[in-house]
PDB file of C-alpha atoms in Angstrom:
ATOM      1  CA  VAL A   9      52.361 119.462  93.539  1.00 58.00           C
ATOM      2  CA  TRP A  10      49.678 117.542  91.568  1.00 63.00           C
ATOM      3  CA  ARG A  11      51.423 117.828  88.200  1.00 68.00           C
ATOM      4  CA  GLU A  12      54.195 115.485  89.354  1.00 70.00           C
ATOM      5  CA  LEU A  13      51.720 112.964  90.773  1.00 71.00           C
ATOM      6  CA  ILE A  14      49.146 112.821  87.969  1.00 72.00           C
ATOM      7  CA  THR A  15      50.209 112.124  84.409  1.00 71.00           C
ATOM      8  CA  PHE A  16      47.006 113.523  82.902  1.00 67.00           C
ATOM      9  CA  ARG A  17      47.374 114.408  79.226  1.00 70.00           C
ATOM     10  CA  GLU A  18      43.902 114.885  77.771  1.00 75.00           C
ATOM     11  CA  ALA A  19      40.219 114.386  78.497  1.00 71.00           C
ATOM     12  CA  LYS A  20      38.134 112.294  76.131  1.00 67.00           C
ATOM     13  CA  GLU A  21      34.392 112.193  75.745  1.00 68.00           C
ATOM     14  CA  ASP A  22      32.747 109.064  77.144  1.00 64.00           C
ATOM     15  CA  ILE A  23      31.378 107.385  74.008  1.00 65.00           C
ATOM     16  CA  LEU A  24      28.729 104.679  73.786  1.00 71.00           C
ATOM     17  CA  TYR A  25      30.132 101.972  71.518  1.00 80.00           C
ATOM     18  CA  HIS A  26      28.159 100.034  68.929  1.00 90.00           C
ATOM     19  CA  GLN A  27      30.119  96.906  68.091  1.00 92.00           C
ATOM     20  CA  VAL A  28      29.716  94.280  65.391  1.00 95.00           C
ATOM     21  CA  ILE A  29      31.528  90.972  64.934  1.00 95.00           C
ATOM     22  CA  VAL A  30      32.556  90.376  61.322  1.00 96.00           C
ATOM     23  CA  HIS A  31      33.249  86.704  60.524  1.00 96.00           C
ATOM     24  CA  GLY A  32      35.157  85.160  57.646  1.00 96.00           C
ATOM     25  CA  ILE A  33      38.112  87.564  57.576  1.00 96.00           C
ATOM     26  CA  PRO A  34      41.012  86.009  55.590  1.00 96.00           C
ATOM     27  CA  ILE A  35      43.771  85.505  58.138  1.00 96.00           C
ATOM     28  CA  ALA A  36      46.620  85.414  55.594  1.00 94.00           C
ATOM     29  CA  ASP A  37      45.611  88.835  54.239  1.00 94.00           C
ATOM     30  CA  TYR A  38      45.020  90.695  57.500  1.00 96.00           C
ATOM     31  CA  ASN A  39      47.112  89.006  60.218  1.00 95.00           C
ATOM     32  CA  THR A  40      50.053  91.251  59.364  1.00 94.00           C
ATOM     33  CA  GLU A  41      51.744  94.293  60.840  1.00 94.00           C
ATOM     34  CA  ASN A  42      49.487  96.646  58.840  1.00 95.00           C
ATOM     35  CA  GLY A  43      46.584  94.228  58.547  1.00 95.00           C
ATOM     36  CA  MET A  44      44.026  96.167  60.577  1.00 95.00           C
ATOM     37  CA  GLU A  45      44.840  99.403  58.735  1.00 96.00           C
ATOM     38  CA  ASP A  46      44.400  97.550  55.425  1.00 96.00           C
ATOM     39  CA  LEU A  47      41.111  96.099  56.653  1.00 96.00           C
ATOM     40  CA  THR A  48      39.902  99.553  57.726  1.00 96.00           C
ATOM     41  CA  GLU A  49      40.665 100.891  54.249  1.00 96.00           C
ATOM     42  CA  GLU A  50      38.856  97.953  52.626  1.00 95.00           C
ATOM     43  CA  ILE A  51      35.802  98.420  54.849  1.00 95.00           C
ATOM     44  CA  TYR A  52      35.554 102.096  53.872  1.00 95.00           C
ATOM     45  CA  THR A  53      36.266 101.458  50.169  1.00 94.00           C
ATOM     46  CA  TYR A  54      33.893  98.554  49.540  1.00 94.00           C
ATOM     47  CA  ASN A  55      31.132  99.471  51.998  1.00 94.00           C
ATOM     48  CA  SER A  56      30.661 103.170  51.252  1.00 92.00           C
ATOM     49  CA  HIS A  57      26.916 102.551  50.729  1.00 92.00           C
ATOM     50  CA  LEU A  58      26.663 101.562  54.437  1.00 91.00           C
ATOM     51  CA  LYS A  59      28.132 104.892  55.560  1.00 93.00           C
ATOM     52  CA  LEU A  60      30.028 103.275  58.431  1.00 92.00           C
ATOM     53  CA  GLY A  61      32.013 105.424  60.844  1.00 91.00           C
ATOM     54  CA  LEU A  62      34.634 103.368  62.641  1.00 93.00           C
ATOM     55  CA  ILE A  63      35.710 104.784  65.997  1.00 90.00           C
ATOM     56  CA  GLU A  64      38.935 102.764  65.957  1.00 92.00           C
ATOM     57  CA  PRO A  65      40.594 100.216  63.675  1.00 95.00           C
ATOM     58  CA  PRO A  66      39.087  96.710  63.737  1.00 96.00           C
ATOM     59  CA  ARG A  67      40.626  94.285  66.214  1.00 95.00           C
ATOM     60  CA  TRP A  68      40.882  90.530  66.127  1.00 96.00           C
ATOM     61  CA  LEU A  69      38.364  88.497  68.094  1.00 91.00           C
ATOM     62  CA  THR A  70      40.049  85.268  66.995  1.00 92.00           C
ATOM     63  CA  ALA A  71      42.880  84.404  69.377  1.00 91.00           C
ATOM     64  CA  LYS A  72      46.458  84.836  68.130  1.00 93.00           C
ATOM     65  CA  THR A  73      47.188  81.137  68.676  1.00 93.00           C
ATOM     66  CA  LYS A  74      44.359  80.250  66.270  1.00 94.00           C
ATOM     67  CA  ARG A  75      45.414  82.903  63.750  1.00 94.00           C
ATOM     68  CA  ASP A  76      48.983  81.550  63.808  1.00 95.00           C
ATOM     69  CA  ASN A  77      47.777  78.017  63.032  1.00 94.00           C
ATOM     70  CA  PRO A  78      48.577  77.274  59.334  1.00 93.00           C
ATOM     71  CA  ALA A  79      45.351  75.260  59.052  1.00 94.00           C
ATOM     72  CA  ALA A  80      43.217  78.306  59.954  1.00 94.00           C
ATOM     73  CA  TYR A  81      42.040  80.343  56.971  1.00 95.00           C
ATOM     74  CA  HIS A  82      39.404  82.679  58.403  1.00 96.00           C
ATOM     75  CA  GLY A  83      38.902  84.562  61.640  1.00 96.00           C
ATOM     76  CA  SER A  84      36.621  87.156  63.172  1.00 96.00           C
ATOM     77  CA  VAL A  85      37.168  90.817  64.012  1.00 96.00           C
ATOM     78  CA  ILE A  86      35.265  93.409  66.019  1.00 95.00           C
ATOM     79  CA  ILE A  87      34.411  96.729  64.431  1.00 96.00           C
ATOM     80  CA  THR A  88      33.344  99.642  66.627  1.00 93.00           C
ATOM     81  CA  LEU A  89      30.878 102.079  65.068  1.00 93.00           C
ATOM     82  CA  LYS A  90      29.742 105.589  65.984  1.00 91.00           C
ATOM     83  CA  THR A  91      25.972 105.082  65.938  1.00 92.00           C
ATOM     84  CA  GLN A  92      23.380 102.409  66.505  1.00 93.00           C
ATOM     85  CA  GLU A  93      22.029 103.096  62.995  1.00 94.00           C
ATOM     86  CA  GLN A  94      25.430 102.217  61.509  1.00 94.00           C
ATOM     87  CA  GLN A  95      25.466  99.052  63.591  1.00 95.00           C
ATOM     88  CA  GLN A  96      22.001  98.087  62.332  1.00 95.00           C
ATOM     89  CA  ARG A  97      23.035  98.683  58.697  1.00 94.00           C
ATOM     90  CA  ALA A  98      26.142  96.515  59.133  1.00 95.00           C
ATOM     91  CA  LEU A  99      24.036  93.742  60.691  1.00 95.00           C
ATOM     92  CA  ARG A 100      21.233  93.952  58.134  1.00 95.00           C
ATOM     93  CA  GLU A 101      23.292  94.358  54.963  1.00 94.00           C
ATOM     94  CA  ARG A 102      26.541  92.634  56.031  1.00 93.00           C
ATOM     95  CA  VAL A 103      30.018  94.022  55.472  1.00 95.00           C
ATOM     96  CA  CYS A 104      31.948  93.290  52.275  1.00 94.00           C
ATOM     97  CA  VAL A 105      35.513  92.093  52.916  1.00 94.00           C
ATOM     98  CA  ALA A 106      37.803  90.397  50.377  1.00 91.00           C
ATOM     99  CA  GLY A 107      35.009  90.297  47.811  1.00 91.00           C
ATOM    100  CA  THR A 108      32.595  88.484  50.129  1.00 92.00           C
ATOM    101  CA  ALA A 109      29.583  89.660  52.103  1.00 94.00           C
ATOM    102  CA  ALA A 110      30.877  88.618  55.506  1.00 95.00           C
ATOM    103  CA  LYS A 111      28.512  87.295  58.156  1.00 95.00           C
ATOM    104  CA  THR A 112      27.955  89.854  60.917  1.00 96.00           C
ATOM    105  CA  GLU A 113      26.502  89.682  64.399  1.00 93.00           C
ATOM    106  CA  LYS A 114      26.035  92.093  67.268  1.00 92.00           C
ATOM    107  CA  LEU A 115      28.681  91.956  69.964  1.00 88.00           C
ATOM    108  CA  HIS A 116      26.989  91.574  73.331  1.00 80.00           C
ATOM    109  CA  PRO A 117      29.482  93.046  75.772  1.00 75.00           C
ATOM    110  CA  CYS A 118      30.099  91.541  79.173  1.00 75.00           C
ATOM    111  CA  SER A 119      32.983  91.564  81.602  1.00 76.00           C
ATOM    112  CA  PRO A 120      35.837  89.069  81.174  1.00 76.00           C
ATOM    113  CA  THR A 121      34.863  87.545  84.512  1.00 81.00           C
ATOM    114  CA  SER A 122      31.208  86.940  83.590  1.00 85.00           C
ATOM    115  CA  GLN A 123      30.589  83.198  83.632  1.00 89.00           C
ATOM    116  CA  CYS A 124      28.308  81.441  81.179  1.00 89.00           C
ATOM    117  CA  GLN A 125      25.805  79.202  82.965  1.00 89.00           C
ATOM    118  CA  LYS A 126      25.716  76.829  79.972  1.00 92.00           C
ATOM    119  CA  CYS A 127      29.363  75.936  79.176  1.00 92.00           C
ATOM    120  CA  LEU A 128      30.778  77.561  82.353  1.00 90.00           C
ATOM    121  CA  GLY A 129      33.402  79.432  80.337  1.00 89.00           C
ATOM    122  CA  CYS A 130      34.137  83.087  81.016  1.00 85.00           C
ATOM    123  CA  GLY A 131      33.685  86.232  78.962  1.00 80.00           C
ATOM    124  CA  HIS A 132      30.288  85.524  77.457  1.00 82.00           C
ATOM    125  CA  LEU A 133      26.684  84.945  78.507  1.00 82.00           C
ATOM    126  CA  GLU A 134      24.480  81.862  78.265  1.00 86.00           C
ATOM    127  CA  GLN A 135      21.960  83.336  75.822  1.00 82.00           C
ATOM    128  CA  PHE A 136      24.735  83.760  73.209  1.00 80.00           C
ATOM    129  CA  CYS A 137      26.685  80.553  73.927  1.00 85.00           C
ATOM    130  CA  LYS A 138      27.071  78.039  71.090  1.00 85.00           C
ATOM    131  CA  LYS A 139      28.908  75.422  73.164  1.00 90.00           C
ATOM    132  CA  SER A 140      27.507  72.339  74.902  1.00 92.00           C
ATOM    133  CA  TYR A 141      26.271  72.249  78.485  1.00 94.00           C
ATOM    134  CA  ARG A 142      28.824  71.426  81.194  1.00 93.00           C
ATOM    135  CA  CYS A 143      28.133  70.467  84.782  1.00 90.00           C
ATOM    136  CA  LYS A 144      29.614  72.876  87.335  1.00 89.00           C
ATOM    137  CA  ILE A 145      29.834  70.063  89.905  1.00 87.00           C
ATOM    138  CA  CYS A 146      31.534  67.178  88.042  1.00 88.00           C
ATOM    139  CA  ALA A 147      32.533  68.790  84.671  1.00 89.00           C
ATOM    140  CA  GLY A 148      30.360  66.253  82.860  1.00 89.00           C
ATOM    141  CA  ASP A 149      28.732  66.853  79.475  1.00 92.00           C
ATOM    142  CA  HIS A 150      25.324  67.635  80.986  1.00 90.00           C
ATOM    143  CA  ALA A 151      23.611  70.642  82.511  1.00 90.00           C
ATOM    144  CA  THR A 152      24.145  71.109  86.239  1.00 87.00           C
ATOM    145  CA  ALA A 153      20.396  70.578  86.715  1.00 87.00           C
ATOM    146  CA  GLN A 154      20.876  67.057  85.315  1.00 88.00           C
ATOM    147  CA  HIS A 155      23.698  66.157  87.750  1.00 86.00           C
ATOM    148  CA  HIS A 156      22.731  63.351  90.101  1.00 82.00           C
ATOM    149  CA  CYS A 157      24.338  61.262  92.833  1.00 75.00           C
ATOM    150  CA  PRO A 158      24.507  57.571  91.831  1.00 73.00           C
ATOM    151  CA  GLU A 159      24.155  56.449  95.463  1.00 73.00           C
ATOM    152  CA  ARG A 160      21.410  58.689  96.846  1.00 68.00           C
ATOM    153  CA  GLY A 161      19.792  60.192  93.780  1.00 66.00           C
ATOM    154  CA  PHE A 162      20.469  63.817  94.756  1.00 67.00           C
ATOM    155  CA  LYS A 163      19.975  66.169  91.841  1.00 73.00           C
ATOM    156  CA  SER A 164      21.743  69.428  91.069  1.00 68.00           C
ATOM    157  CA  LYS A 165      23.999  69.458  94.137  1.00 70.00           C
ATOM    158  CA  PRO A 166      27.365  68.019  95.185  1.00 70.00           C
ATOM    159  CA  CYS A 167      27.602  64.767  97.108  1.00 72.00           C
ATOM    160  CA  THR A 168      30.360  62.727  98.732  1.00 71.00           C
ATOM    161  CA  HIS A 169      30.083  59.917  96.157  1.00 70.00           C
ATOM    162  CA  LEU A 170      31.380  61.898  93.205  1.00 76.00           C
ATOM    163  CA  PRO A 171      34.401  64.210  93.401  1.00 80.00           C
ATOM    164  CA  LEU A 172      34.077  67.874  92.523  1.00 85.00           C
ATOM    165  CA  LYS A 173      35.778  68.761  89.253  1.00 88.00           C
ATOM    166  CA  CYS A 174      36.228  72.123  87.556  1.00 89.00           C
ATOM    167  CA  CYS A 175      35.735  71.984  83.785  1.00 88.00           C
ATOM    168  CA  ASN A 176      37.870  75.124  83.353  1.00 87.00           C
ATOM    169  CA  CYS A 177      41.083  73.977  85.057  1.00 88.00           C
ATOM    170  CA  ASN A 178      40.437  70.213  85.612  1.00 87.00           C
ATOM    171  CA  GLU A 179      41.283  70.531  89.318  1.00 87.00           C
ATOM    172  CA  THR A 180      39.331  68.250  91.647  1.00 86.00           C
ATOM    173  CA  ASP A 181      39.137  70.448  94.725  1.00 85.00           C
ATOM    174  CA  HIS A 182      36.441  72.881  93.605  1.00 87.00           C
ATOM    175  CA  GLN A 183      33.538  73.246  91.218  1.00 85.00           C
ATOM    176  CA  ALA A 184      33.516  75.455  88.120  1.00 87.00           C
ATOM    177  CA  ASP A 185      31.719  78.441  89.643  1.00 85.00           C
ATOM    178  CA  SER A 186      33.919  78.794  92.733  1.00 81.00           C
ATOM    179  CA  LYS A 187      35.725  82.104  92.995  1.00 69.00           C
TER     180      LYS A 187
END
């Protein structure tokens, strides 16, 4: 009875991932059908001294729309390594790609729905955000703590004198951290 209901094929070991972002990847060279396989081969060939063990092929961190822009020359990928020691070596010594020691940084995982309290975007955390502060109440270019009512002087909370505005969707019926 269960065989028809469950399409189980194989069990895999739950693996702790150690991920690194590699910046400066030439888009023209690797944004192809076999690009990630070519990049994997290059990482192994030119970084043998790092003794990296990739769990899976690299994957683009840079959005496809940016990679497809003819004005974009470089992007970033995520590599997933077997051990924390390999991750530390890649961070400390960088990874050579296309004849260049590419800048590397640790990927700090979070859920796609995690909201940054600095820029109010999703998918990353405040301590790693490189964007400017945005107000969750009015979508202004200031921290929410700096928001104030021009009529009554309220700070850090909504008032009836300024409309709510979401900086993520530009709608004026809710603030940026509403669900």
